[in-house]
CSV table of C-alpha atoms in Angstrom, one decimal:
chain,number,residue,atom,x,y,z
V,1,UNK,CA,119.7,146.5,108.4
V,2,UNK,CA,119.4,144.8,104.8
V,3,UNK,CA,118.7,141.2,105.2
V,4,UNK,CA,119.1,138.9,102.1
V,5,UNK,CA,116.7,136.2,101.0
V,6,UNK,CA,116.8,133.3,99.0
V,7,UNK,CA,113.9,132.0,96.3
V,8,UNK,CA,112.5,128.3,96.9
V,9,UNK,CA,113.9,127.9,93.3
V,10,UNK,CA,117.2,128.8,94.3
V,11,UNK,CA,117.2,126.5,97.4
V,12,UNK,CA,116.7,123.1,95.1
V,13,UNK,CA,119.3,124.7,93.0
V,14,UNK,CA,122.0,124.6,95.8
V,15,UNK,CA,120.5,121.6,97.4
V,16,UNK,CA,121.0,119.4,93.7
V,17,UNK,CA,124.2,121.6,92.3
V,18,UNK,CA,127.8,121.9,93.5
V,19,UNK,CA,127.9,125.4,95.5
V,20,UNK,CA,129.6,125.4,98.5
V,21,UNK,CA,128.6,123.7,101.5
V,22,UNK,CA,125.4,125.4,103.6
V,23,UNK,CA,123.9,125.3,106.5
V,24,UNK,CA,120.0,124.7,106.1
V,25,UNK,CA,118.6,126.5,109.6
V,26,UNK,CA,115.0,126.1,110.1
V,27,UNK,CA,113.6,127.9,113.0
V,28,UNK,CA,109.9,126.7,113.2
V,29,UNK,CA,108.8,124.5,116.2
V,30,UNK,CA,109.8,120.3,116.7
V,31,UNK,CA,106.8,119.6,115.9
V,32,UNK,CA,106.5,121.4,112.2
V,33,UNK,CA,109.9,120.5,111.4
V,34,UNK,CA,108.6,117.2,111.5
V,35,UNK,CA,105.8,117.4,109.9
V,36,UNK,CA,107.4,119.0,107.2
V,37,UNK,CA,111.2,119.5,106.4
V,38,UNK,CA,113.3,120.5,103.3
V,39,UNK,CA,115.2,117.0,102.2
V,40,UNK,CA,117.2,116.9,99.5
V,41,UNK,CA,120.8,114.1,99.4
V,42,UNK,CA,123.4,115.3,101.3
V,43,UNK,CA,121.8,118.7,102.5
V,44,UNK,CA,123.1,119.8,106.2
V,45,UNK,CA,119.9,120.4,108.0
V,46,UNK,CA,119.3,122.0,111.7
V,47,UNK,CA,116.3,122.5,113.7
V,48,UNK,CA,116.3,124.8,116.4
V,49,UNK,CA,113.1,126.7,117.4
V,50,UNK,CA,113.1,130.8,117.1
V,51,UNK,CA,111.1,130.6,120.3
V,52,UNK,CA,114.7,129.2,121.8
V,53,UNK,CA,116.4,132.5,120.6
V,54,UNK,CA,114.3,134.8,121.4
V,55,UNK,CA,114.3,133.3,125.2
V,56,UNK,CA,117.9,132.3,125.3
V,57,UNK,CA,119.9,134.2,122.4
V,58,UNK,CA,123.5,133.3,123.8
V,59,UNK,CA,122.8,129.7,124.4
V,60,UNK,CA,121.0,129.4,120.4
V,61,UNK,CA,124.1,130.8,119.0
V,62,UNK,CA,126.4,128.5,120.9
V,63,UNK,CA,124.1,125.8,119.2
V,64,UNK,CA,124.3,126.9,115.6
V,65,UNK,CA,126.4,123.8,114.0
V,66,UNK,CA,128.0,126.2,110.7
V,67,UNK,CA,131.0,128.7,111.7
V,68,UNK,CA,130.8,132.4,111.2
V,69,UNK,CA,132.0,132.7,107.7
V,70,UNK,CA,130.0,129.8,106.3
V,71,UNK,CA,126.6,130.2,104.7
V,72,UNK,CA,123.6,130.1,106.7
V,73,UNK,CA,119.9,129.9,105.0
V,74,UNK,CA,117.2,130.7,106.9
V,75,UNK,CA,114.1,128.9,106.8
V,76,UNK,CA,110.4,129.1,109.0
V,77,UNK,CA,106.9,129.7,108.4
V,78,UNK,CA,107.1,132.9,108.2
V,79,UNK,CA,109.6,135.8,107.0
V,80,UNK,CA,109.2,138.2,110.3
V,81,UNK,CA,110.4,134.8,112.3
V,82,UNK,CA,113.4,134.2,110.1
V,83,UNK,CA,114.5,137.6,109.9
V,84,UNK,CA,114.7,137.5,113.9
V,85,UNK,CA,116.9,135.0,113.7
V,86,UNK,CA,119.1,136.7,110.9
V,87,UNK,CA,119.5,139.6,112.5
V,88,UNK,CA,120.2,137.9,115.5
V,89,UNK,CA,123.2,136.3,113.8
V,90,UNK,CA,124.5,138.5,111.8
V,91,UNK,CA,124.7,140.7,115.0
V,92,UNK,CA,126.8,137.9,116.4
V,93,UNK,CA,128.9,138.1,113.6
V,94,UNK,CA,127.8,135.4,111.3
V,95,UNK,CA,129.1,136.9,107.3
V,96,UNK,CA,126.4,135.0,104.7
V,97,UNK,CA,123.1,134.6,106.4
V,98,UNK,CA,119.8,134.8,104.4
V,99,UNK,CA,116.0,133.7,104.8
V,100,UNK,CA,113.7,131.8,102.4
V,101,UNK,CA,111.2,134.2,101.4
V,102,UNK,CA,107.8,133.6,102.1
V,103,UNK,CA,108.4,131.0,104.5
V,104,UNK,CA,108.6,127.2,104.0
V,105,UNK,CA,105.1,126.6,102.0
V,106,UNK,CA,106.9,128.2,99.0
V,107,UNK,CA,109.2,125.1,99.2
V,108,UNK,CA,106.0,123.3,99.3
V,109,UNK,CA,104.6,124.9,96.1
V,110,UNK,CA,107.7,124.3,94.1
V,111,UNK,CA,107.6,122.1,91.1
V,112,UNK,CA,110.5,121.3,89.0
V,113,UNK,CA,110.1,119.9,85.6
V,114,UNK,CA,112.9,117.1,84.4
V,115,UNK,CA,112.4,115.6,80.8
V,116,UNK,CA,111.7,111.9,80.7
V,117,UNK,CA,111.4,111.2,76.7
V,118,UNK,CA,111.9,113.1,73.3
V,119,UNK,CA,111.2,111.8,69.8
V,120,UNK,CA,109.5,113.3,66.7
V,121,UNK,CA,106.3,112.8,68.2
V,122,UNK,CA,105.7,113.6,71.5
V,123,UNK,CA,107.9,114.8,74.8
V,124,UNK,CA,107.2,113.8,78.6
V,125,UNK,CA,107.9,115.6,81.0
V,126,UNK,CA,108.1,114.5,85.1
V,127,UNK,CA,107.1,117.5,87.7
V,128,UNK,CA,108.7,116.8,90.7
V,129,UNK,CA,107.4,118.6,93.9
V,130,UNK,CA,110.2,117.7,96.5
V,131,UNK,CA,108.2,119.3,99.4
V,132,UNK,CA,105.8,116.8,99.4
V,133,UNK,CA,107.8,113.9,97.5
V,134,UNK,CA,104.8,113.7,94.5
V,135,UNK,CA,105.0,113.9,91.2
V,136,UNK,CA,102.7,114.7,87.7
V,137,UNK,CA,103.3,114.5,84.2
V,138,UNK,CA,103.2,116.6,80.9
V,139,UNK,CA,102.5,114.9,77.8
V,140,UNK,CA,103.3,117.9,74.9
V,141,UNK,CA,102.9,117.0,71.0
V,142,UNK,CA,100.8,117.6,67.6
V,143,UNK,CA,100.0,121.3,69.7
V,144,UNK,CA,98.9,119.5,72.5
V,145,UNK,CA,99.4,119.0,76.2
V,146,UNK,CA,98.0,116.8,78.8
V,147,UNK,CA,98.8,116.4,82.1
V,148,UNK,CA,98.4,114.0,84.7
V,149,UNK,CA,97.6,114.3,88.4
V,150,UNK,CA,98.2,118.1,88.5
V,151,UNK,CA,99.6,119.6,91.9
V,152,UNK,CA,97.7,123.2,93.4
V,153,UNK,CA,99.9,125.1,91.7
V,154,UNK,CA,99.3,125.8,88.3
V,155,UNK,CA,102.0,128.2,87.0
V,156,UNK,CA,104.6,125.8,86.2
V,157,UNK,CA,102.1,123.8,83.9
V,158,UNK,CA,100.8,127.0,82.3
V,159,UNK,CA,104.4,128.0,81.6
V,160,UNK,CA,105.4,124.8,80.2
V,161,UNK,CA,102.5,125.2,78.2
V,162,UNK,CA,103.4,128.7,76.5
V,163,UNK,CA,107.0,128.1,76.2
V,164,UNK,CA,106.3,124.5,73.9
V,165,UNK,CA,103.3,126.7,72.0
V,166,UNK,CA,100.7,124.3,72.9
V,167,UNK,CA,97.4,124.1,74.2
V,168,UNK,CA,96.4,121.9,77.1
V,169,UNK,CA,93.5,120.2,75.9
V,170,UNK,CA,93.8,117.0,78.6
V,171,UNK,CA,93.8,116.4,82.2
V,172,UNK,CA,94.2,113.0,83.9
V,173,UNK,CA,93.6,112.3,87.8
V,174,UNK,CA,95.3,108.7,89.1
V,175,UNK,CA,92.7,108.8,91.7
V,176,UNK,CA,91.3,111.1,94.7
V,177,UNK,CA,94.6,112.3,96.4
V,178,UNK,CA,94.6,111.8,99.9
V,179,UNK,CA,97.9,113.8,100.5
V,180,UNK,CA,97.4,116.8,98.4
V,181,UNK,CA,95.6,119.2,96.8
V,182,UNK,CA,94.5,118.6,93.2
V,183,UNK,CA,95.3,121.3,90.8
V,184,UNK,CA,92.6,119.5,88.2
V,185,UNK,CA,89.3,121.3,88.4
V,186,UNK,CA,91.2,124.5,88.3
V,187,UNK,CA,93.6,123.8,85.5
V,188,UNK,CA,90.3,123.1,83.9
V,189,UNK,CA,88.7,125.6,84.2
V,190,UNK,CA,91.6,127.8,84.0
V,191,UNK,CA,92.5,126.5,80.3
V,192,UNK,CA,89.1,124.9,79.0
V,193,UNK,CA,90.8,121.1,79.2
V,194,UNK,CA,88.6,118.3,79.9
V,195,UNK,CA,89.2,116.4,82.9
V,196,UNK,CA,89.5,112.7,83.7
V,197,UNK,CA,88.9,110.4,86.4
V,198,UNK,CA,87.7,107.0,87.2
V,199,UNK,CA,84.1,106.6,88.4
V,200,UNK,CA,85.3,104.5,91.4
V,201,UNK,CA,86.7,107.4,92.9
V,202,UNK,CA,85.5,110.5,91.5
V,203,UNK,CA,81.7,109.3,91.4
V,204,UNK,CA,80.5,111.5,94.0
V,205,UNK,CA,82.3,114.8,92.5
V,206,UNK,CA,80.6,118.3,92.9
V,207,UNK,CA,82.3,119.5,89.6
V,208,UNK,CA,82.4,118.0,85.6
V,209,UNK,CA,85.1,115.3,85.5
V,210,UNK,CA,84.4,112.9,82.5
V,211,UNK,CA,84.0,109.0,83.2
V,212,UNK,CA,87.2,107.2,83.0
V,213,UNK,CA,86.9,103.1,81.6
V,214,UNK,CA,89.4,100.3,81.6
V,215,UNK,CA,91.2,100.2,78.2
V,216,UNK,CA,89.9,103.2,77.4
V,217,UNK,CA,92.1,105.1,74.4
V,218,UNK,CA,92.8,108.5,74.3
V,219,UNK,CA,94.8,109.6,70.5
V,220,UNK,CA,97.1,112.4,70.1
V,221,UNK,CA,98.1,111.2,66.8
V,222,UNK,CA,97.5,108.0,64.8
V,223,UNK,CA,100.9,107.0,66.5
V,224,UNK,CA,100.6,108.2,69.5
V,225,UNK,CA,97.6,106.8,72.5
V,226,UNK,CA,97.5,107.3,75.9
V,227,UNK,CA,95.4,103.7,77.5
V,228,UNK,CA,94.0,103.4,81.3
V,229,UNK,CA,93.8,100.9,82.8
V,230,UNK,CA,92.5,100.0,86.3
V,231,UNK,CA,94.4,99.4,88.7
V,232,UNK,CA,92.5,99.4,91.7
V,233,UNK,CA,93.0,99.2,95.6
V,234,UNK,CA,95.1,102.3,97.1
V,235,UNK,CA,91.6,103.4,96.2
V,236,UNK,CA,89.1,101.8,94.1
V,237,UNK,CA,89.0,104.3,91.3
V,238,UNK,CA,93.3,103.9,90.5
V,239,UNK,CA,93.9,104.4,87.3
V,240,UNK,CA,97.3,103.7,85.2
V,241,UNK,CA,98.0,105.2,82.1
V,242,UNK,CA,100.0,104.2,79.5
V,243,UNK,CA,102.0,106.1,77.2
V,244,UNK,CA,103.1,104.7,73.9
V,245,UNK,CA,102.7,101.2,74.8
V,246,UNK,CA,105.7,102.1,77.1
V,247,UNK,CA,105.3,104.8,80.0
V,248,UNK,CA,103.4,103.9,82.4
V,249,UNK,CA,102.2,106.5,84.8
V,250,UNK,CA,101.0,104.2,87.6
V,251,UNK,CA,99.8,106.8,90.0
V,252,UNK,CA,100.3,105.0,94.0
V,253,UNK,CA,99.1,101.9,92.4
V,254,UNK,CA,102.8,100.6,91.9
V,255,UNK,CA,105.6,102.9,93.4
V,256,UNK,CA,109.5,102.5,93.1
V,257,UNK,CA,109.9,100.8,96.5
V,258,UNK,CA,106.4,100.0,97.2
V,259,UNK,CA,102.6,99.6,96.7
V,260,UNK,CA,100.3,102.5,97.1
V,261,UNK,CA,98.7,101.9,101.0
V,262,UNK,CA,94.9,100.9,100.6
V,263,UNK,CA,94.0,102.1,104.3
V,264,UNK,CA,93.7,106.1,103.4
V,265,UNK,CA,89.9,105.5,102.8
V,266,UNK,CA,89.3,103.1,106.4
V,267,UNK,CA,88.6,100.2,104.4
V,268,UNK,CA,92.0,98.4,104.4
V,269,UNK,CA,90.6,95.1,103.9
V,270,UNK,CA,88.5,94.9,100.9
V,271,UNK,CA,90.5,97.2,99.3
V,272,UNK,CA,93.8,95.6,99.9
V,273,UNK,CA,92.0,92.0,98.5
V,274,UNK,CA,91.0,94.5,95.5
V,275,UNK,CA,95.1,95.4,95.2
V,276,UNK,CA,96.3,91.7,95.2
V,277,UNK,CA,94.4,91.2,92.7
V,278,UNK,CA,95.8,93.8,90.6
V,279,UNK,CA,99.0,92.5,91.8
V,280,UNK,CA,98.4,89.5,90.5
V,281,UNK,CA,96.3,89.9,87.4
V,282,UNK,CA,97.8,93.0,86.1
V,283,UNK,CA,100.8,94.6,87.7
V,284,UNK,CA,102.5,91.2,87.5
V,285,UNK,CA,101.9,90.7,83.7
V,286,UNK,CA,103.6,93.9,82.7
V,287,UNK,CA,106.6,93.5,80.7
V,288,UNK,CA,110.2,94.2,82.3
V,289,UNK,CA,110.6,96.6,79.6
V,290,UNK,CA,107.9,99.1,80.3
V,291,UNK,CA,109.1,101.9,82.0
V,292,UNK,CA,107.2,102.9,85.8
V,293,UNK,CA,106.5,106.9,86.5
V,294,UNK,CA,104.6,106.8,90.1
V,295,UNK,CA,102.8,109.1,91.5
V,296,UNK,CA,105.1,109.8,94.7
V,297,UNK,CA,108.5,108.6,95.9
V,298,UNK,CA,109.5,108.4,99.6
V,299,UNK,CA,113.5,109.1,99.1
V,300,UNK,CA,115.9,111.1,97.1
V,301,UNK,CA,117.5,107.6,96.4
V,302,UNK,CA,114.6,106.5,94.6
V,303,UNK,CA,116.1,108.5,91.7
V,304,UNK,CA,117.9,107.2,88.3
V,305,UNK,CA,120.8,108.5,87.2
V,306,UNK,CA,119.1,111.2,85.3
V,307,UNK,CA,117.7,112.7,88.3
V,308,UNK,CA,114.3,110.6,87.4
V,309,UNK,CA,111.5,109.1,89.7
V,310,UNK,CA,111.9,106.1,86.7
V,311,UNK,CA,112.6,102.7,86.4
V,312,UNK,CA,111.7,99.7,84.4
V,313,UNK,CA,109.5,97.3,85.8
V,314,UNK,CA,112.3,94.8,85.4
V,315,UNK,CA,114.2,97.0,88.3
V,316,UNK,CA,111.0,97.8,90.4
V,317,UNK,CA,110.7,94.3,90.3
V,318,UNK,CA,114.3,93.3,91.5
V,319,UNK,CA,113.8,95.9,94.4
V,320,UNK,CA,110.6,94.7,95.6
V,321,UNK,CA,110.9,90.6,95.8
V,322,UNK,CA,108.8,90.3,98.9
V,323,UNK,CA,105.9,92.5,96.8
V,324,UNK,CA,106.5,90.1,93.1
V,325,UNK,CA,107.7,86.7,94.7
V,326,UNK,CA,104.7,84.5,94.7
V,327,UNK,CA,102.0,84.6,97.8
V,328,UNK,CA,98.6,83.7,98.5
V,329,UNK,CA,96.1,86.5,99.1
V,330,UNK,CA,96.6,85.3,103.1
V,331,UNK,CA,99.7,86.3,102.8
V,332,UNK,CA,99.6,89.6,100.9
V,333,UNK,CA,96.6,91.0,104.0
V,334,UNK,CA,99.4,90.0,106.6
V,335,UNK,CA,101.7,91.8,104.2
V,336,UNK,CA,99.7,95.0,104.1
V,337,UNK,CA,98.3,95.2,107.6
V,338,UNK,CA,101.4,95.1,109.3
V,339,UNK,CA,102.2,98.3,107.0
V,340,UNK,CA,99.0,100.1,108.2
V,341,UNK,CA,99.4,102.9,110.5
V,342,UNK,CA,97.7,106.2,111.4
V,343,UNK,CA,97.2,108.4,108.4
V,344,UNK,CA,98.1,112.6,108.7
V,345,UNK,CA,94.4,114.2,109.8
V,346,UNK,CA,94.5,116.7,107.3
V,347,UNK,CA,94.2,113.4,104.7
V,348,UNK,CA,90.8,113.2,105.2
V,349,UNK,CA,89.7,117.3,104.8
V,350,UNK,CA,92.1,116.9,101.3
V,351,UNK,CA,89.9,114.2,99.9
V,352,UNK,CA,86.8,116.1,100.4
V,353,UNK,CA,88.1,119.2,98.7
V,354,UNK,CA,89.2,117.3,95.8
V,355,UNK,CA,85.8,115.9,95.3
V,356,UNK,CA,85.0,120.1,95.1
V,357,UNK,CA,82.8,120.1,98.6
V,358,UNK,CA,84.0,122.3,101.1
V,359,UNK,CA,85.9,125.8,100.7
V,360,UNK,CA,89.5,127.0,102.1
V,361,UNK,CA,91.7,130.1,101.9
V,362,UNK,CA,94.4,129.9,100.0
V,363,UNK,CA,96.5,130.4,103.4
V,364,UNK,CA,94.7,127.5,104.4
V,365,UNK,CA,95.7,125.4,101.0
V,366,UNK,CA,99.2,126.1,101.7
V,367,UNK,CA,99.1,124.5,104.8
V,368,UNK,CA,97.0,121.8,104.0
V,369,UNK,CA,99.4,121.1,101.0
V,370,UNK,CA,102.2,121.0,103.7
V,371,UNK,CA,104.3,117.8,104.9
V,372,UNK,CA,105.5,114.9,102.9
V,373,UNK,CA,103.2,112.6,102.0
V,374,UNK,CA,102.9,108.9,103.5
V,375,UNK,CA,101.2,106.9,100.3
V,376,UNK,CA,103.0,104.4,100.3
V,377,UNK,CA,102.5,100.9,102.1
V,378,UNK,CA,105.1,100.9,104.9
V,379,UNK,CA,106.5,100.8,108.2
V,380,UNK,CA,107.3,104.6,108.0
């Protein structure tokens, strides 16, 4: 029997277009489902184990929410578990059944790039990875292009890259990501860019990563700068860049609907007294004008109009009174420790490969790079 299968690619085009209705049927275990599930606004999602059909076929079936002729997509760890459970349906009569091929890290992998600004001197571009719910950035112009806080997989950049006619020449790294695999030392070394970081967090790395200073100005053109500035305390080495006086790529230091959590490294304390006074010395002075790009999001709603992880600070403010009303540093460590909670373990073995120590298989990346991340200071 001929089973069809469906591309990652072609899931977030269903999920974010207007085919007709699906039912999204992942097979893997409670506890992977939810670790790690596909999300996307208004997608109808069901969990129910393989293991379940496999001991109790006729009972599973009777539990499959879609009816026979609607379309049923298939999705586990890996393919020989799906296609059970495809052929299992189809045999039961179900017409439009098909399984994600190679399981559910290639929804993981996927990166999607959206444009976010085009003039006659440079274009941005926002990659958004919805498996994991981060995000990285592609500044192309004057043959160039530089990208910030790139994700494992390197393809899409490198494609970007040959399609615009450009050379990427610049890497820039937020900080040490707790939540995923950096694609940085191998985009560098992959495409002869120099790579960036701040010494607060990348101090200690086993690989070349050039020193990153506050203010420090980086020129594509004699119109066109990219300036960091530190913003520290969901780690001490943050880093915000901005873009044109206007963009500013803010990392986890400022997110839409939050502040970056500064408990990922066990040191809440000091380095939540570190991010109120970024709040309050830096974050807080920023015009209502500029325009936030973080470095994660938490929900599908977090997006403009455009489809965007992007808002001005003027909106970020409006949405996040009890972060920008006034308080007393007191107030802000209350604040952040009722928001700390237990961090994924895998956080820990991340951070250590993206300072270069320690070796995994690229099996083992995938799974590592698994899960949607939990940067941000809250109760969930």
């Amino acid at each position: 029997m001929e089973l069809k299968s469906y591309t990652a690619q072609e899931l977030w085009d269903w999920a974010f277009g207007s085919v007709p209705k699906f039912l999204l049927l992942d097979v893997r275990n409670d506890k992977d489902f939810a670790r790690s599930k596909v999300e996307a606004p208004g997608l109808w999602v069901q969990n129910l184990s393989y293991i379940d059909f496999i001991e109790e076929e006729a009972e599973s079936l009777g539990k499959v929410a879609a009816q026979k002729d609607q379309p049923v997509r298939i999705v586990c760890a890996k393919d020989g578990s799906a296609r059970y459970v495809a052929e299992v349906l189809v045999k039961a009569g179900f017409s439009n059944v098909a399984s994600l091929a190679g399981g559910i890290t290639t929804w993981g992998d996927l990166l999607v790039h959206k444009l976010v600004h085009l003039d006659q001197e440079f274009e941005l571009y926002q990659f958004q990875r919805p498996g994991k719910g981060s995000l990285s950035y592609a500044l192309v112009g004057h043959a160039q292009m530089w990208v910030f806080d790139p994700a494992r997989v390197l393809e899409p950049y490198l494609t970007l890259a040959k399609s615009k006619g450009v050379v990427i020449t610049n890497l820039f790294e937020t900080h040490l990501q707790a939540d995923y695999v950096s694609g940085g030392k191998a985009l560098a070394a992959a495409t002869g860019a120099k790579l960036w970081g701040h010494p607060g967090d990348f101090a200690g790395a086993d690989y070349k990563i050039g020193p990153v200073t506050d203010h420090q100005n980086w020129e594509l053109s004699k119109n066109l700068a990219v300036t960091a500035i530190h913003t520290p305390g969901h780690t001490p080495g943050s880093t915000s860049y901005q873009i044109a006086g206007t963009f500013l790529l803010t990392g986890d230091a400022l997110l839409i609907h939050s502040l970056g959590r500064p408990d990922l490294g066990g040191m809440w304390e000091p380095w939540a007294k570190e991010e109120f006074v970024t709040l309050e010395t830096k974050i807080k002075a920023w015009p209502d004008s500029q325009i936030l790009l973080p470095g994660h999001f938490s929900d599908w709603t977090e997006r403009n109009p455009q489809g965007l992880f992007a808002r001005s600070l003027g909106e970020v403010k409006a949405l996040n009174p009890e972060i920008f009303l006034p308080m007393k540093e007191d107030e802000f460590l209350a604040y952040i420790q009722g928001r700390v909670r237990p961090q994924p373990e895998e956080y820990s073995v991340i951070r250590t490969l993206n300072l270069g120590q320690g070796e995994k298989s690229e099996a083992e990346l995938k799974e590592l790079d698994l899960g949607k991340n939990q940067c941000a200071a809250s109760t969930h």
